[in-house]
Amino acid sequence: MAFTKKTVRDIDVDGKRVLERVDFNVPIKDGVVGDTTRIKAALPTIKYLVEHNARVILMSHLGRPDGTGYQAEFSLKPVAEKLAEMSGYDVTFVEDTYGEKAKAAVDALQPGKILVLENVRFDKREKKNDPEIAKTLASYGDVFVLDAFGTAHRAQGSVVGPAAYIPAVAGFLLEKEVDTLTGIFADPKRPFVAIVGGSKVSSKIGVLDHLIDSADTLIIGGGMAYTFFLAKGYKVGTSLQEPDWVDRAKEMMDKAEKKGVKFLLPIDNIVADHFGEDATGEVVDSDKIPDDRMGMDIGPKTEKLYADAIAASKTVFWNGPMGVFEMDQFAHGTQAVAEAVADNAECTSIIGGGDSVAAVNKFGLADKMSWISTGGGASMELVEGKALPGVEALLDA
Ligand code: ADP
Ligand code: MG
């Protein structure tokens, strides 16, 4: 599906003040930036703007400050320094967002230079999408660029606000994310295998429902499998389960059957007698889970079943680990699935969701995937078929 909004390519930025909302919500410890994935992902648009002689004004949130003013641990200063280091560009940082200092720094900014404003969430009006702060931010720019995919699902001041006052377009990251994640519903190369795991059916029901509309095969793993087992009449012992969601789980299986979508559930499992680092696993078939055991991972027969389906696919979308992958003894199923995806060089592989991305990184397989989404919540909302407020606010192409 073609992206339906205007992008930075469609506007003249030469000499213009370009106010850009990025997602610089990176982990920081003792003033040092940890994982730089999100900064790296923002670079193409920033580079484009600098090379086209724009005055680039960057803003972002970082963490969850109280919204009552400056808090050192949530300052974007170390991120601005990291950006300078990674890009090789001149980057100025101003310790202000909505006040006189910020305005003065914007006025002093030269073409081809970058200014980073302080954390937009130091003022609680940001989260309330207060029109006053939107107006203030909009006054800094001639145009607005949204590239913060990770927050595009939030109707907050710096995400949707400026679009009400100045022309608003997308950056390259936002365009690529939306294109990729909506593309699996528009025209996927087939067979299209969707893998959904994680903890709960209740949090993934919208994702499952929409994926059944497009996928040829749906693979289920993780804690949510046990609610599907209940729907099939199996006993699940002390496994994670949501009895209130059994009817919805049944509906999903019925819908898949009606649509001719293969619906794969684990045929065996690794179970343990308690949830903990010291727990040890044993293999049991899905219809033989003992009353005093809980499912922690998919079993070896299931790994093979899933790997075969993945090997035959041309498109894979994956959200949610197959087991409690944070504990090494229950990470095998998730790793087997990740390796099967990595080994299929023919397929377009798209990974979404915070923990799934962490798992792929943990196994060192990130380079083998076609696209790893930078947005957890935003990517899930797209896969649920929802429109993102940040994207909706942009100019139509
Ligand atoms: P994502 O962030 O990729 O969307 P989720 O947040 O839905 O994924 O789920 C990830 C969590 O699910 C992990 O913390 C993992 O330990 C947990 N999980 C997976 N399998 C099980 C299981 N069998 N029992 C309990 N928790 C599980
Ligand atoms: Mg998660």
Short mmCIF file of C-alpha atoms and ligand atoms in Angstrom, two decimals:
data_model
loop_
_atom_site.label_atom_id
_atom_site.label_comp_id
_atom_site.label_asym_id
_atom_site.label_seq_id
_atom_site.Cartn_x
_atom_site.Cartn_y
_atom_site.Cartn_z
CA MET A 1 0.00 0.00 0.00
CA ALA A 2 1.32 3.36 -0.87
CA PHE A 3 1.75 5.83 1.97
CA THR A 4 -1.09 8.33 1.57
CA LYS A 5 0.43 11.35 3.33
CA LYS A 6 2.86 14.02 2.21
CA THR A 7 6.50 13.52 3.24
CA VAL A 8 9.55 15.77 3.51
CA ARG A 9 10.19 15.04 -0.17
CA ASP A 10 7.01 16.91 -1.09
CA ILE A 11 7.88 20.25 0.49
CA ASP A 12 10.54 22.92 0.08
CA VAL A 13 12.73 23.03 3.20
CA ASP A 14 15.60 25.20 1.92
CA GLY A 15 16.33 27.83 4.57
CA LYS A 16 13.04 26.99 6.32
CA ARG A 17 12.54 26.41 10.03
CA VAL A 18 11.56 22.74 10.21
CA LEU A 19 10.04 21.65 13.51
CA GLU A 20 10.47 17.89 13.74
CA ARG A 21 9.01 15.50 16.31
CA VAL A 22 11.36 12.54 16.69
CA ASP A 23 11.31 9.57 19.02
CA PHE A 24 14.45 9.97 21.12
CA ASN A 25 12.95 8.00 24.00
CA VAL A 26 16.13 5.99 24.52
CA PRO A 27 17.39 4.24 27.65
CA ILE A 28 19.73 6.47 29.71
CA LYS A 29 21.72 5.47 32.76
CA ASP A 30 23.85 7.92 34.73
CA GLY A 31 23.71 10.40 31.87
CA VAL A 32 24.90 7.85 29.29
CA VAL A 33 22.74 6.74 26.36
CA GLY A 34 22.40 2.95 26.17
CA ASP A 35 20.75 1.48 23.09
CA THR A 36 20.94 3.99 20.20
CA THR A 37 18.52 2.21 17.84
CA ARG A 38 15.97 5.03 17.94
CA ILE A 39 18.54 7.76 17.26
CA LYS A 40 19.89 5.75 14.33
CA ALA A 41 16.39 5.30 12.96
CA ALA A 42 15.82 9.07 13.05
CA LEU A 43 19.03 9.91 11.15
CA PRO A 44 17.85 9.56 7.52
CA THR A 45 15.24 12.32 7.86
CA ILE A 46 17.56 14.56 9.89
CA LYS A 47 20.30 14.08 7.28
CA TYR A 48 17.92 14.88 4.46
CA LEU A 49 16.84 18.11 6.16
CA VAL A 50 20.40 19.22 6.93
CA GLU A 51 21.56 18.42 3.40
CA HIS A 52 18.64 20.43 2.03
CA ASN A 53 19.70 23.41 4.10
CA ALA A 54 16.84 23.41 6.58
CA ARG A 55 17.02 24.87 10.10
CA VAL A 56 16.21 21.71 12.01
CA ILE A 57 14.43 21.99 15.37
CA LEU A 58 14.10 18.59 17.05
CA MET A 59 11.79 17.72 19.91
CA SER A 60 10.99 14.49 21.74
CA HIS A 61 9.88 13.04 25.02
CA LEU A 62 12.13 10.88 27.16
CA GLY A 63 10.81 8.56 29.85
CA ARG A 64 8.04 9.49 32.23
CA PRO A 65 8.84 12.72 34.04
CA ASP A 66 6.27 14.11 36.49
CA GLY A 67 5.36 17.01 34.20
CA THR A 68 6.22 19.56 36.85
CA GLY A 69 9.44 20.90 35.31
CA TYR A 70 13.05 19.88 34.82
CA GLN A 71 14.22 16.49 36.11
CA ALA A 72 17.88 15.77 35.35
CA GLU A 73 17.43 12.04 34.66
CA PHE A 74 14.95 12.76 31.84
CA SER A 75 16.93 15.54 30.13
CA LEU A 76 17.55 15.17 26.39
CA LYS A 77 21.02 16.76 26.73
CA PRO A 78 22.93 13.43 26.56
CA VAL A 79 20.81 12.45 23.55
CA ALA A 80 21.69 15.69 21.75
CA GLU A 81 25.37 14.95 22.40
CA LYS A 82 24.96 11.39 21.11
CA LEU A 83 23.21 12.71 18.01
CA ALA A 84 26.14 15.07 17.32
CA GLU A 85 28.56 12.18 17.72
CA MET A 86 26.58 9.80 15.50
CA SER A 87 25.74 12.29 12.74
CA GLY A 88 28.88 14.43 12.70
CA TYR A 89 26.64 17.51 12.53
CA ASP A 90 26.61 20.66 14.66
CA VAL A 91 23.94 20.15 17.29
CA THR A 92 22.90 22.80 19.80
CA PHE A 93 20.88 21.85 22.85
CA VAL A 94 18.62 24.27 24.70
CA GLU A 95 17.46 23.58 28.24
CA ASP A 96 13.98 24.83 27.52
CA THR A 97 10.96 23.76 25.48
CA TYR A 98 8.14 26.30 25.58
CA GLY A 99 9.78 29.43 27.02
CA GLU A 100 11.82 32.49 26.02
CA LYS A 101 15.12 30.59 25.98
CA ALA A 102 13.80 28.08 23.48
CA LYS A 103 12.41 30.86 21.31
CA ALA A 104 15.74 32.71 21.34
CA ALA A 105 17.61 29.53 20.36
CA VAL A 106 15.19 28.93 17.49
CA ASP A 107 15.65 32.52 16.28
CA ALA A 108 19.44 32.14 16.35
CA LEU A 109 19.46 28.84 14.43
CA GLN A 110 21.20 28.97 11.04
CA PRO A 111 20.34 26.97 7.90
CA GLY A 112 21.88 23.48 7.88
CA LYS A 113 22.13 23.43 11.69
CA ILE A 114 20.29 21.42 14.33
CA LEU A 115 18.70 22.51 17.58
CA VAL A 116 17.41 20.00 20.14
CA LEU A 117 14.76 21.25 22.57
CA GLU A 118 14.38 19.91 26.11
CA ASN A 119 11.96 17.05 26.92
CA VAL A 120 8.42 17.99 25.84
CA ARG A 121 7.00 16.09 28.83
CA PHE A 122 8.59 18.38 31.44
CA ASP A 123 5.29 20.26 31.10
CA LYS A 124 2.16 18.21 31.79
CA ARG A 125 0.23 20.07 29.10
CA GLU A 126 2.10 17.94 26.51
CA LYS A 127 0.22 14.78 27.43
CA LYS A 128 -3.07 16.69 27.59
CA ASN A 129 -2.59 17.94 24.05
CA ASP A 130 -3.10 21.49 25.26
CA PRO A 131 -3.60 23.89 22.32
CA GLU A 132 -1.41 26.54 24.01
CA ILE A 133 1.72 24.41 23.83
CA ALA A 134 0.85 23.24 20.33
CA LYS A 135 0.65 26.90 19.28
CA THR A 136 3.96 27.70 20.95
CA LEU A 137 5.70 24.76 19.28
CA ALA A 138 4.14 25.59 15.90
CA SER A 139 5.47 29.16 16.19
CA TYR A 140 9.03 27.74 16.04
CA GLY A 141 8.56 26.26 12.58
CA ASP A 142 7.48 27.07 9.06
CA VAL A 143 6.63 23.40 8.61
CA PHE A 144 6.16 20.41 10.89
CA VAL A 145 7.65 16.95 10.32
CA LEU A 146 6.47 13.91 12.27
CA ASP A 147 8.99 11.05 12.33
CA ALA A 148 8.28 9.75 15.85
CA PHE A 149 6.62 6.49 14.87
CA GLY A 150 6.88 5.18 18.45
CA THR A 151 4.49 7.89 19.68
CA ALA A 152 2.38 8.39 16.55
CA HIS A 153 -0.50 6.55 18.27
CA ARG A 154 -0.67 9.18 21.00
CA ALA A 155 -2.68 12.35 20.42
CA GLN A 156 -0.29 14.51 22.43
CA GLY A 157 0.80 18.13 22.02
CA SER A 158 4.07 17.66 20.17
CA VAL A 159 2.75 14.73 18.08
CA VAL A 160 -0.48 16.09 16.63
CA GLY A 161 -0.60 19.69 17.90
CA PRO A 162 1.54 21.66 15.41
CA ALA A 163 -0.33 20.15 12.44
CA ALA A 164 -3.28 22.39 13.31
CA TYR A 165 -1.22 25.52 12.65
CA ILE A 166 1.53 24.79 10.09
CA PRO A 167 1.83 22.38 7.12
CA ALA A 168 2.61 18.89 8.47
CA VAL A 169 4.35 16.02 6.67
CA ALA A 170 5.93 12.67 7.49
CA GLY A 171 9.59 11.78 7.87
CA PHE A 172 11.14 8.69 6.28
CA LEU A 173 10.93 6.44 9.36
CA LEU A 174 7.23 7.07 9.85
CA GLU A 175 6.60 6.48 6.16
CA LYS A 176 8.55 3.20 6.13
CA GLU A 177 6.94 1.88 9.33
CA VAL A 178 3.40 2.61 8.18
CA ASP A 179 4.08 1.32 4.69
CA THR A 180 5.59 -1.92 5.98
CA LEU A 181 3.06 -2.67 8.69
CA THR A 182 0.01 -1.86 6.58
CA GLY A 183 1.58 -3.60 3.56
CA ILE A 184 1.04 -7.00 5.18
CA PHE A 185 -2.70 -6.40 4.86
CA ALA A 186 -2.64 -4.86 1.41
CA ASP A 187 -0.65 -7.18 -0.78
CA PRO A 188 1.61 -9.62 1.08
CA LYS A 189 3.69 -12.15 -0.82
CA ARG A 190 2.16 -15.53 -0.02
CA PRO A 191 2.17 -17.73 1.88
CA PHE A 192 1.92 -15.15 4.65
CA VAL A 193 2.61 -16.63 8.08
CA ALA A 194 1.70 -14.56 11.14
CA ILE A 195 3.23 -15.59 14.46
CA VAL A 196 1.57 -14.30 17.61
CA GLY A 197 2.75 -15.06 21.13
CA GLY A 198 3.36 -13.20 24.35
CA SER A 199 1.50 -13.38 27.57
CA LYS A 200 -2.20 -12.71 27.12
CA VAL A 201 -4.97 -13.28 24.59
CA SER A 202 -6.78 -10.24 25.96
CA SER A 203 -3.98 -7.88 24.89
CA LYS A 204 -3.59 -9.44 21.44
CA ILE A 205 -7.18 -10.13 20.41
CA GLY A 206 -7.35 -7.13 18.05
CA VAL A 207 -4.08 -8.18 16.46
CA LEU A 208 -5.27 -11.78 15.99
CA ASP A 209 -8.62 -10.71 14.63
CA HIS A 210 -7.09 -8.46 11.98
CA LEU A 211 -4.27 -10.87 11.06
CA ILE A 212 -6.80 -13.63 10.32
CA ASP A 213 -8.16 -11.32 7.59
CA SER A 214 -4.84 -11.41 5.77
CA ALA A 215 -2.59 -14.31 6.80
CA ASP A 216 -2.59 -17.81 5.29
CA THR A 217 -1.29 -19.38 8.50
CA LEU A 218 -1.52 -18.17 12.07
CA ILE A 219 0.97 -19.56 14.57
CA ILE A 220 0.18 -19.25 18.28
CA GLY A 221 2.66 -19.48 21.14
CA GLY A 222 3.45 -18.04 24.55
CA GLY A 223 1.12 -17.77 27.50
CA MET A 224 -1.88 -17.03 25.30
CA ALA A 225 -1.80 -20.57 23.90
CA TYR A 226 -3.29 -21.91 27.15
CA THR A 227 -6.51 -19.96 26.82
CA PHE A 228 -6.87 -21.50 23.35
CA PHE A 229 -6.25 -24.91 24.93
CA LEU A 230 -9.13 -24.22 27.34
CA ALA A 231 -11.27 -23.40 24.31
CA LYS A 232 -10.36 -26.81 22.88
CA GLY A 233 -11.27 -28.51 26.16
CA TYR A 234 -7.72 -29.29 27.30
CA LYS A 235 -6.63 -28.90 30.90
CA VAL A 236 -3.86 -26.35 31.36
CA GLY A 237 -2.76 -26.93 34.97
CA THR A 238 -1.38 -23.76 36.54
CA SER A 239 -0.48 -22.15 33.19
CA LEU A 240 -1.25 -18.51 32.51
CA GLN A 241 -4.91 -18.52 31.46
CA GLU A 242 -7.80 -16.13 30.94
CA PRO A 243 -11.08 -18.05 31.39
CA ASP A 244 -13.09 -14.91 30.53
CA TRP A 245 -11.49 -14.92 27.09
CA VAL A 246 -12.24 -18.51 26.14
CA ASP A 247 -15.28 -17.52 24.08
CA ARG A 248 -13.30 -14.92 22.14
CA ALA A 249 -10.51 -17.46 21.63
CA LYS A 250 -13.09 -19.88 20.20
CA GLU A 251 -14.41 -17.15 17.92
CA MET A 252 -10.90 -16.60 16.55
CA MET A 253 -10.49 -20.29 15.76
CA ASP A 254 -13.92 -20.39 14.10
CA LYS A 255 -13.14 -17.31 12.07
CA ALA A 256 -9.85 -18.82 10.91
CA GLU A 257 -11.59 -22.02 9.89
CA LYS A 258 -14.26 -20.15 7.97
CA LYS A 259 -11.64 -18.14 6.11
CA GLY A 260 -9.46 -21.16 5.37
CA VAL A 261 -6.62 -19.81 7.50
CA LYS A 262 -4.45 -22.52 9.06
CA PHE A 263 -4.49 -22.02 12.82
CA LEU A 264 -1.52 -23.70 14.50
CA LEU A 265 -1.40 -24.26 18.25
CA PRO A 266 1.44 -25.92 20.18
CA ILE A 267 1.27 -29.73 20.11
CA ASP A 268 3.75 -30.07 22.97
CA ASN A 269 5.05 -27.79 25.69
CA ILE A 270 7.82 -27.27 28.20
CA VAL A 271 6.19 -27.21 31.61
CA ALA A 272 7.54 -26.43 35.08
CA ASP A 273 6.24 -26.78 38.63
CA HIS A 274 6.68 -23.07 39.37
CA PHE A 275 7.56 -19.78 37.69
CA GLY A 276 11.16 -18.88 38.49
CA GLU A 277 14.79 -18.73 37.44
CA ASP A 278 15.47 -22.03 39.23
CA ALA A 279 12.55 -23.86 37.59
CA THR A 280 13.37 -26.80 35.34
CA GLY A 281 11.34 -27.88 32.36
CA GLU A 282 9.91 -31.14 31.10
CA VAL A 283 8.16 -31.89 27.82
CA VAL A 284 4.45 -32.82 27.73
CA ASP A 285 1.89 -33.05 24.95
CA SER A 286 -0.72 -30.30 24.87
CA ASP A 287 -3.62 -32.53 25.96
CA LYS A 288 -1.63 -33.97 28.87
CA ILE A 289 -0.61 -31.00 31.00
CA PRO A 290 -0.62 -32.17 34.64
CA ASP A 291 -2.73 -30.20 37.16
CA ASP A 292 0.34 -28.99 39.05
CA ARG A 293 2.38 -27.83 36.05
CA MET A 294 2.51 -24.59 34.07
CA GLY A 295 3.41 -24.11 30.43
CA MET A 296 6.57 -22.06 29.99
CA ASP A 297 7.57 -22.64 26.36
CA ILE A 298 6.63 -24.55 23.22
CA GLY A 299 8.06 -28.08 22.94
CA PRO A 300 10.37 -29.69 20.36
CA LYS A 301 7.61 -31.14 18.12
CA THR A 302 5.98 -27.73 18.00
CA GLU A 303 9.31 -26.06 17.16
CA LYS A 304 9.57 -28.36 14.15
CA LEU A 305 5.96 -27.80 13.08
CA TYR A 306 6.38 -24.02 13.28
CA ALA A 307 9.82 -23.98 11.64
CA ASP A 308 8.43 -25.93 8.67
CA ALA A 309 5.57 -23.46 8.19
CA ILE A 310 8.01 -20.56 8.44
CA ALA A 311 10.43 -22.17 5.97
CA ALA A 312 7.65 -22.30 3.36
CA SER A 313 6.58 -18.67 3.81
CA LYS A 314 7.22 -15.58 1.69
CA THR A 315 6.04 -13.10 4.32
CA VAL A 316 6.35 -13.39 8.09
CA PHE A 317 4.92 -11.05 10.68
CA TRP A 318 5.94 -11.84 14.23
CA ASN A 319 4.72 -10.39 17.48
CA GLY A 320 5.15 -11.98 20.90
CA PRO A 321 7.65 -14.55 22.20
CA MET A 322 6.85 -18.29 22.23
CA GLY A 323 7.75 -18.71 25.89
CA VAL A 324 9.30 -17.08 28.92
CA PHE A 325 12.39 -16.25 26.88
CA GLU A 326 13.86 -14.05 29.62
CA MET A 327 14.81 -17.31 31.39
CA ASP A 328 17.38 -19.24 29.33
CA GLN A 329 15.81 -22.63 30.02
CA PHE A 330 12.53 -21.43 28.49
CA ALA A 331 14.00 -19.42 25.59
CA HIS A 332 14.51 -22.35 23.23
CA GLY A 333 11.15 -22.16 21.47
CA THR A 334 11.44 -18.44 20.83
CA GLN A 335 14.99 -18.92 19.57
CA ALA A 336 13.94 -21.78 17.27
CA VAL A 337 11.25 -19.58 15.72
CA ALA A 338 13.65 -16.64 15.39
CA GLU A 339 16.20 -18.90 13.68
CA ALA A 340 13.60 -20.31 11.31
CA VAL A 341 12.67 -16.77 10.27
CA ALA A 342 16.33 -15.77 9.94
CA ASP A 343 17.10 -18.89 7.87
CA ASN A 344 14.40 -18.14 5.31
CA ALA A 345 16.24 -15.71 3.06
CA GLU A 346 13.32 -15.66 0.60
CA CYS A 347 10.80 -14.17 2.97
CA THR A 348 10.05 -10.63 4.02
CA SER A 349 10.19 -10.73 7.82
CA ILE A 350 8.61 -8.04 9.95
CA ILE A 351 9.05 -8.00 13.72
CA GLY A 352 6.88 -5.85 15.99
CA GLY A 353 6.45 -5.52 19.74
CA GLY A 354 8.87 -4.63 22.52
CA ASP A 355 9.60 -8.11 23.86
CA SER A 356 9.75 -9.79 20.46
CA VAL A 357 12.34 -7.26 19.31
CA ALA A 358 14.28 -7.79 22.56
CA ALA A 359 14.23 -11.55 21.90
CA VAL A 360 15.51 -11.18 18.34
CA ASN A 361 18.29 -8.91 19.63
CA LYS A 362 19.12 -11.33 22.44
CA PHE A 363 19.70 -14.10 19.87
CA GLY A 364 21.80 -11.78 17.68
CA LEU A 365 19.47 -12.23 14.69
CA ALA A 366 18.30 -8.64 14.16
CA ASP A 367 20.42 -8.25 10.99
CA LYS A 368 18.61 -11.18 9.39
CA MET A 369 15.17 -9.61 9.62
CA SER A 370 13.76 -7.40 6.87
CA TRP A 371 12.18 -4.89 9.23
CA ILE A 372 12.21 -4.46 12.98
CA SER A 373 9.63 -1.96 14.08
CA THR A 374 10.84 0.85 16.35
CA GLY A 375 7.38 1.26 17.89
CA GLY A 376 5.77 -1.22 20.26
CA GLY A 377 2.31 0.26 20.90
CA ALA A 378 2.15 2.08 17.58
CA SER A 379 2.99 -1.04 15.58
CA MET A 380 0.34 -3.05 17.46
CA GLU A 381 -2.32 -0.43 16.74
CA LEU A 382 -1.49 -0.51 13.03
CA VAL A 383 -1.68 -4.29 13.03
CA GLU A 384 -5.05 -4.03 14.78
CA GLY A 385 -6.15 -1.96 11.80
CA LYS A 386 -6.38 1.31 13.71
CA ALA A 387 -5.41 4.68 12.32
CA LEU A 388 -2.66 6.56 14.16
CA PRO A 389 -3.66 10.08 15.27
CA GLY A 390 -0.20 11.46 14.42
CA VAL A 391 -0.46 10.17 10.85
CA GLU A 392 -4.08 11.26 10.44
CA ALA A 393 -3.08 14.85 11.25
CA LEU A 394 -0.62 15.06 8.30
CA LEU A 395 -1.35 16.53 4.88
CA ASP A 396 -2.78 14.09 2.34
CA ALA A 397 -0.47 13.32 -0.56
P1 ADP B 1 5.53 -8.10 22.86
O1 ADP B 1 6.16 -7.08 23.78
O2 ADP B 1 6.53 -8.63 21.87
O3 ADP B 1 4.28 -7.60 22.23
P2 ADP B 1 4.15 -9.40 25.03
O4 ADP B 1 4.40 -8.21 25.87
O5 ADP B 1 2.78 -9.69 24.60
O6 ADP B 1 5.13 -9.37 23.75
O7 ADP B 1 4.61 -10.71 25.79
C1 ADP B 1 5.90 -10.90 26.28
C2 ADP B 1 5.91 -11.61 27.60
O8 ADP B 1 5.18 -12.82 27.52
C3 ADP B 1 7.30 -11.98 28.01
O9 ADP B 1 7.64 -11.27 29.18
C4 ADP B 1 7.23 -13.49 28.26
O10 ADP B 1 7.95 -13.90 29.38
C5 ADP B 1 5.75 -13.71 28.43
N1 ADP B 1 5.38 -15.10 28.18
C6 ADP B 1 5.61 -15.83 27.07
N2 ADP B 1 5.21 -17.10 27.23
C7 ADP B 1 4.71 -17.19 28.48
C8 ADP B 1 4.15 -18.26 29.25
N3 ADP B 1 4.01 -19.47 28.74
N4 ADP B 1 3.74 -17.97 30.49
C9 ADP B 1 3.88 -16.75 31.01
N5 ADP B 1 4.41 -15.70 30.35
C10 ADP B 1 4.82 -15.92 29.09
MG MG B 2 5.63 -6.49 25.76
#
